[in-house]
Short mmCIF file of C-alpha atoms in Angstrom, two decimals:
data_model
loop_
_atom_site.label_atom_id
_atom_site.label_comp_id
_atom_site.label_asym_id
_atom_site.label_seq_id
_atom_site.Cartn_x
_atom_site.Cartn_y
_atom_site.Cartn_z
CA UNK H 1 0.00 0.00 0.00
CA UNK H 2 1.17 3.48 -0.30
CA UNK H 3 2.25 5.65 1.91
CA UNK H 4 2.13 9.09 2.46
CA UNK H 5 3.12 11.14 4.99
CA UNK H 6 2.07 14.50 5.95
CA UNK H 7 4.23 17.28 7.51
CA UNK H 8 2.66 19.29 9.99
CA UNK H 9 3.62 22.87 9.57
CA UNK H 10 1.26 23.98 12.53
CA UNK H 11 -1.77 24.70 9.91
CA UNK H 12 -5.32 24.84 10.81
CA UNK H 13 -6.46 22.51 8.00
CA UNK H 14 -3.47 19.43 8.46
CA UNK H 15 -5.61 16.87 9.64
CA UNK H 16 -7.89 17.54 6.67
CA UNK H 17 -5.02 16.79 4.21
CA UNK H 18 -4.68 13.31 6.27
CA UNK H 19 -8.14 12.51 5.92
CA UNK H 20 -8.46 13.34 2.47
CA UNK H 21 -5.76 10.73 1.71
CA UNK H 22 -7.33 8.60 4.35
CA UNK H 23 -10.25 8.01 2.74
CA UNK H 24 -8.94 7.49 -0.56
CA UNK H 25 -7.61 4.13 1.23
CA UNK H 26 -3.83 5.83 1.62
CA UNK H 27 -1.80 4.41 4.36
CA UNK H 28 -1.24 8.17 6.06
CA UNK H 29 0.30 9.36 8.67
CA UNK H 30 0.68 12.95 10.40
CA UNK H 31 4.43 14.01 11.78
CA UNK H 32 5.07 17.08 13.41
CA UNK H 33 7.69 19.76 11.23
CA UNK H 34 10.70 18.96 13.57
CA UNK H 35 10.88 14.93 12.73
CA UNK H 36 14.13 14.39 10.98
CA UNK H 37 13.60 12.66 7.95
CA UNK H 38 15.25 10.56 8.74
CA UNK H 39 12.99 9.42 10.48
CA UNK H 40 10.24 9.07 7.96
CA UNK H 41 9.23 6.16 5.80
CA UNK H 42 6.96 7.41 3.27
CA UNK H 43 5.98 7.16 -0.77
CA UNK H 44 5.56 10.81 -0.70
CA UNK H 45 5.44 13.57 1.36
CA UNK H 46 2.88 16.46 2.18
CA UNK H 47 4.58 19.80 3.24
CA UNK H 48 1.35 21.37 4.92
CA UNK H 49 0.17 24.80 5.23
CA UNK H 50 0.98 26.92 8.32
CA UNK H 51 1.31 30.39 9.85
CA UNK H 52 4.76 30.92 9.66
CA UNK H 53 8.25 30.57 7.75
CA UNK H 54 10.26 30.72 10.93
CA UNK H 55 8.24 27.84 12.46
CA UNK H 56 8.86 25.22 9.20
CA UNK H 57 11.49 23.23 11.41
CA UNK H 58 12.80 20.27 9.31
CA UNK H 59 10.66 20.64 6.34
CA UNK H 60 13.67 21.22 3.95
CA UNK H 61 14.98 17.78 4.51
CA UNK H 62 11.70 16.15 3.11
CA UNK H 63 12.68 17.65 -0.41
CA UNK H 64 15.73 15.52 -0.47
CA UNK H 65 13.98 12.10 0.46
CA UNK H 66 14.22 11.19 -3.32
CA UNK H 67 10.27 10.24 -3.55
CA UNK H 68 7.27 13.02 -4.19
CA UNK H 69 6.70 16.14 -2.57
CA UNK H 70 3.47 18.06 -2.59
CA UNK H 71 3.76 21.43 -0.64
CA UNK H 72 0.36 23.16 -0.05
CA UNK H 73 0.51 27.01 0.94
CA UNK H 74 3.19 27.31 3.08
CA UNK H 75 4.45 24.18 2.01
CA UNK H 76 4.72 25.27 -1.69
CA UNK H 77 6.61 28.42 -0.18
CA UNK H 78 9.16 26.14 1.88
CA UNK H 79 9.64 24.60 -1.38
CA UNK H 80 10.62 27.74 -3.40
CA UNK H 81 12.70 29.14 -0.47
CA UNK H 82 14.90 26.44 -0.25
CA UNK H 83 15.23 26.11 -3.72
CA UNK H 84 16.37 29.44 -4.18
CA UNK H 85 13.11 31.11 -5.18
CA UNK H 86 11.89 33.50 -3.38
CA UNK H 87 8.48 34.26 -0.95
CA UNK H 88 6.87 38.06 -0.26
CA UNK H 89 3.62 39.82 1.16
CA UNK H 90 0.84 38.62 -1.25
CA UNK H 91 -1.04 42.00 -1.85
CA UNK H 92 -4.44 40.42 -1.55
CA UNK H 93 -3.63 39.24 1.72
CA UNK H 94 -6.31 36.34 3.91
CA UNK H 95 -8.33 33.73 2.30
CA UNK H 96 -10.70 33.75 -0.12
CA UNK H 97 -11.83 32.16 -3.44
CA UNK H 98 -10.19 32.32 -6.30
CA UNK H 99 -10.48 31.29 -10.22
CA UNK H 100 -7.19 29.38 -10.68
CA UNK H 101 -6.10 29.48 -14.89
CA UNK H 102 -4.49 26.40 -15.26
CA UNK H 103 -1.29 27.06 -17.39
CA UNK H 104 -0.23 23.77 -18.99
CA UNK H 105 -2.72 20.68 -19.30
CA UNK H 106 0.27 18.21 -19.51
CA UNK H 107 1.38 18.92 -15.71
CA UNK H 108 0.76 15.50 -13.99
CA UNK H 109 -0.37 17.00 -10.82
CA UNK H 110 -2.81 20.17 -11.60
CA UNK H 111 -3.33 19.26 -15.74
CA UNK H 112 -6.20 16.87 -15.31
CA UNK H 113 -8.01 20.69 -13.96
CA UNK H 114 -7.34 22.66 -17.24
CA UNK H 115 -8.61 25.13 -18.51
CA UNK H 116 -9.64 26.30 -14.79
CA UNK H 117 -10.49 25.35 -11.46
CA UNK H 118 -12.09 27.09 -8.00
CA UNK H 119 -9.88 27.32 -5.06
CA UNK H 120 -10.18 28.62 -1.74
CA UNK H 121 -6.65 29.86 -1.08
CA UNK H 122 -4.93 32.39 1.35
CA UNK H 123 -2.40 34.84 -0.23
CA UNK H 124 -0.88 36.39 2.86
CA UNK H 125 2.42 35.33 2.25
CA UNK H 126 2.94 33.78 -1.63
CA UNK H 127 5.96 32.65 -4.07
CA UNK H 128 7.07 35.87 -6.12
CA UNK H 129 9.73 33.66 -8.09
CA UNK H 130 9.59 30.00 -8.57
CA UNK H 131 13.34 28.36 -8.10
CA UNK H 132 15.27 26.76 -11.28
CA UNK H 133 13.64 23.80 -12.84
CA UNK H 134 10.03 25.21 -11.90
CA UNK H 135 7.37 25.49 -14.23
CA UNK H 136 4.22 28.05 -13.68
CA UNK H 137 1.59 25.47 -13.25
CA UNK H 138 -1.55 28.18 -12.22
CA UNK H 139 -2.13 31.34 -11.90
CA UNK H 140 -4.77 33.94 -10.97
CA UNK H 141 -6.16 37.59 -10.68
CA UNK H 142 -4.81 37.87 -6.91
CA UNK H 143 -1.67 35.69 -7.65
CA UNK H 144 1.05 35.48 -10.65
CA UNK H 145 1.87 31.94 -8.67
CA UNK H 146 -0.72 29.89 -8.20
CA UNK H 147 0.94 26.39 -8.31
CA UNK H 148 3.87 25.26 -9.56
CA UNK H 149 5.71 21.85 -10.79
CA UNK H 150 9.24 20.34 -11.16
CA UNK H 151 8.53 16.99 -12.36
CA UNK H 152 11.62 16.12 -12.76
CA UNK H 153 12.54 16.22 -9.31
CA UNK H 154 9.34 15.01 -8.46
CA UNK H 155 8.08 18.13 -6.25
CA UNK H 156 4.92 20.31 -6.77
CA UNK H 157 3.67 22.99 -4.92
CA UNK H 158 -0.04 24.51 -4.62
CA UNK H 159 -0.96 27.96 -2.84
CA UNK H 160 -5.01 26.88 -2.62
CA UNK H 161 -5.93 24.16 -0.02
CA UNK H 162 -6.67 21.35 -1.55
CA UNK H 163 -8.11 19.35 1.58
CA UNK H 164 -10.71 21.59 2.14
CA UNK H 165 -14.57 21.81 0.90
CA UNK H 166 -14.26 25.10 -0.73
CA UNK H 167 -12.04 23.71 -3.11
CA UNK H 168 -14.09 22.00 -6.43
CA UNK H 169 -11.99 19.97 -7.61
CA UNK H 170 -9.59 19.67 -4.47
CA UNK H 171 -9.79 16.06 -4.75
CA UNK H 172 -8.06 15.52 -7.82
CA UNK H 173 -4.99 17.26 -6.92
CA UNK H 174 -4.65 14.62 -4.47
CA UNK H 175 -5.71 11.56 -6.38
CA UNK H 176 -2.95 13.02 -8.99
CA UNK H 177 -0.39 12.72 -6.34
CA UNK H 178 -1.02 9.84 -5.39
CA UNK H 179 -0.58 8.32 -9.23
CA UNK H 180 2.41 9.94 -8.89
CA UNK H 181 3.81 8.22 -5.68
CA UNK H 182 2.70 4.78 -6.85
#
């Protein structure tokens, strides 16, 4: 069975993100941001969302565990930091929902959602530049970087919440990801 584990960056909405994988019959479990990989067994990884870049403890280890990483919110901003993108002040600021232009149909984790998908996303804090190897995945009228993909290394990245109800077609991300750590 696969498993995936998901990294808890202190979000409100981790233990959604384990149940949505739950109860698509994924072996799932939650580990708490300062876990060492280590650590971890896992057939990919979820970087949750969270409050706060300072409080992201071992996340950047995860991204060299060699299997597939899906950051959500802050997750997807761990990502680009440590990749050498970069992460501002989103100008829109809290949550809120959000037509999401999906930018290439081919991308094996957002693609299947083409041409465009609803979101409920929070754009305190957002990636202004993706890091090397990135491509633009999404994008929308509060965000130039909605999502973004490296499939080459295996590690994706979404600002909206997937796990949540808000989100149409939130489902699919994760049922993509899955295909992907299989």
């Amino acid at each position: 069975m696969t498993r995936i584990v998901v990294v808890d960056n202190h979000g409100q909405f981790t233990h959604l993100e384990h149940r949505a994988l739950r109860d698509m019959g994924v072996e799932s479990e939650v580990v708490d941001n300062e876990t060492p990989a280590s650590d971890v067994e896992a057939d990919g990884i979820v970087l949750s969302g969270g409050p706060d870049m300072d409080r992201r403890g071992e996340s950047a280890t995860y991204l060299e565990m060699d299997v597939p990483v899906l950051g959500i919110c802050l997750g997807m901003q761990i990502i680009a930091k440590e990749l050498g993108g970069s992460v501002g002040a989103g100008e829109y600021g809290g949550y809120a929902d959000v037509t999401v232009d999906i930018l290439d149909e081919d991308d094996p984790l957002v693609g299947s959602l083409a041409p465009e998908t609803r979101v409920w996303a929070s754009h305190a804090d957002e990636v202004t530049a993706v890091p090397e190897g990135f491509a633009i995945t999404g994008r929308s009228d509060v965000c130039d970087i909605e999502s973004m993909s490296d499939p080459d290394r295996d590690l994706y990245g979404v600002q909206w919440h997937p796990e949540v109800s808000h989100t149409e077609e939130g489902q699919e991300v994760f049922e993509n990801f899955l295909a992907l750590c299989e």
